[in-house]
Coordinates of C-alpha atoms in Angstrom, one line a residue:
X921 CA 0.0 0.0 0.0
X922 CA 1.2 3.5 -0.8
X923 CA 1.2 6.4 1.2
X924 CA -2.3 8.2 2.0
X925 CA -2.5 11.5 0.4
X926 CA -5.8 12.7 1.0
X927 CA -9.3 11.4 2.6
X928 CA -11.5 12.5 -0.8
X929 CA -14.3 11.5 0.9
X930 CA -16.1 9.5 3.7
X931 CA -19.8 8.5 2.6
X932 CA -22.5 5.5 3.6
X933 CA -23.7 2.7 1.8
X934 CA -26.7 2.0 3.9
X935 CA -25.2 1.9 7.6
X936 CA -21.9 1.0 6.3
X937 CA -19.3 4.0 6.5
X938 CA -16.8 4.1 3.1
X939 CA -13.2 5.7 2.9
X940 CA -12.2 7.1 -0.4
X941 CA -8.4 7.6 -0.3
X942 CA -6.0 9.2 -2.6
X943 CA -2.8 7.0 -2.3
X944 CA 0.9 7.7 -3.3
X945 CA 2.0 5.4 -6.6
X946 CA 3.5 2.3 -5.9
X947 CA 6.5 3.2 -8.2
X948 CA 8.2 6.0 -9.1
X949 CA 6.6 6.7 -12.8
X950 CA 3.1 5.0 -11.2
X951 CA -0.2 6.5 -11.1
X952 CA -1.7 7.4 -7.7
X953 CA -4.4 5.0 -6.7
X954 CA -7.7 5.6 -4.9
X955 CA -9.1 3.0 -2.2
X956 CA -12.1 2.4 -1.2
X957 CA -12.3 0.7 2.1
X958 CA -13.5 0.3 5.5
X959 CA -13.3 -1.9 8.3
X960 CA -14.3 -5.2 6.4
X961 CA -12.7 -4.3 3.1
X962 CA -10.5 -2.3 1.2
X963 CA -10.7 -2.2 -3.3
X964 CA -7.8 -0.7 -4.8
X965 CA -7.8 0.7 -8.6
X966 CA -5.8 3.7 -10.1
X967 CA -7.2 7.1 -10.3
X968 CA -7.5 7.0 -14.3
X969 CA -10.4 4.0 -13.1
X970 CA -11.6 5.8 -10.5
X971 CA -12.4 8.3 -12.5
X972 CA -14.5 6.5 -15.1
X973 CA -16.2 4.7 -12.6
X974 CA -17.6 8.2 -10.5
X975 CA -18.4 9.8 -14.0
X976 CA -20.5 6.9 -14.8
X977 CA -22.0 6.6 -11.1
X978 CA -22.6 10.4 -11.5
X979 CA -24.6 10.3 -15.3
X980 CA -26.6 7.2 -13.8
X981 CA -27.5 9.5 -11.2
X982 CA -28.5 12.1 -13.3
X983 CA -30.6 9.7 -16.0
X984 CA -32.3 8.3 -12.7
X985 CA -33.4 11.9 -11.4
X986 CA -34.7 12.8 -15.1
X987 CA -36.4 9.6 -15.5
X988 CA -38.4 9.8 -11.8
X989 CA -39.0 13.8 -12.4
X990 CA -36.4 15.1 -9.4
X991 CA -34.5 17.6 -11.8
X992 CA -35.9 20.8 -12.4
X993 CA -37.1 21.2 -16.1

């Protein structure tokens, strides 16, 4: 495991608490990488992933608060 960086944020998943950490590379030339953990788990990926994956979390979002009416029109 690298060095922590930053907390980005902590959130819940039902009762459970997350992490999100901003982690030092591994190498030298590496990319950083984000966890997402907590007590029971931890899921590593670089930041270029972590990236995608909240972009797509946040446009499925945003299609499911068009789709029930919650956004303003």
């Amino acid at each position: 495991m690298g060095e922590v960086l930053k907390i980005l944020k902590e959130t819940k998943i039902g009762d459970t608490k997350i992490l999100i950490e901003q982690n030092a590379p591994l190498t030298r030339q590496g990319a950083r990488v984000i966890h997402l953990q907590n007590e029971k788990f931890r899921f590593e990926m670089p930041e270029s992933e972590f990236l995608k994956l909240a972009a797509a979390l946040a446009y499925a979002r945003n299609n499911f608060d068009f789709m029930k009416g919650l956004m303003a029109k």
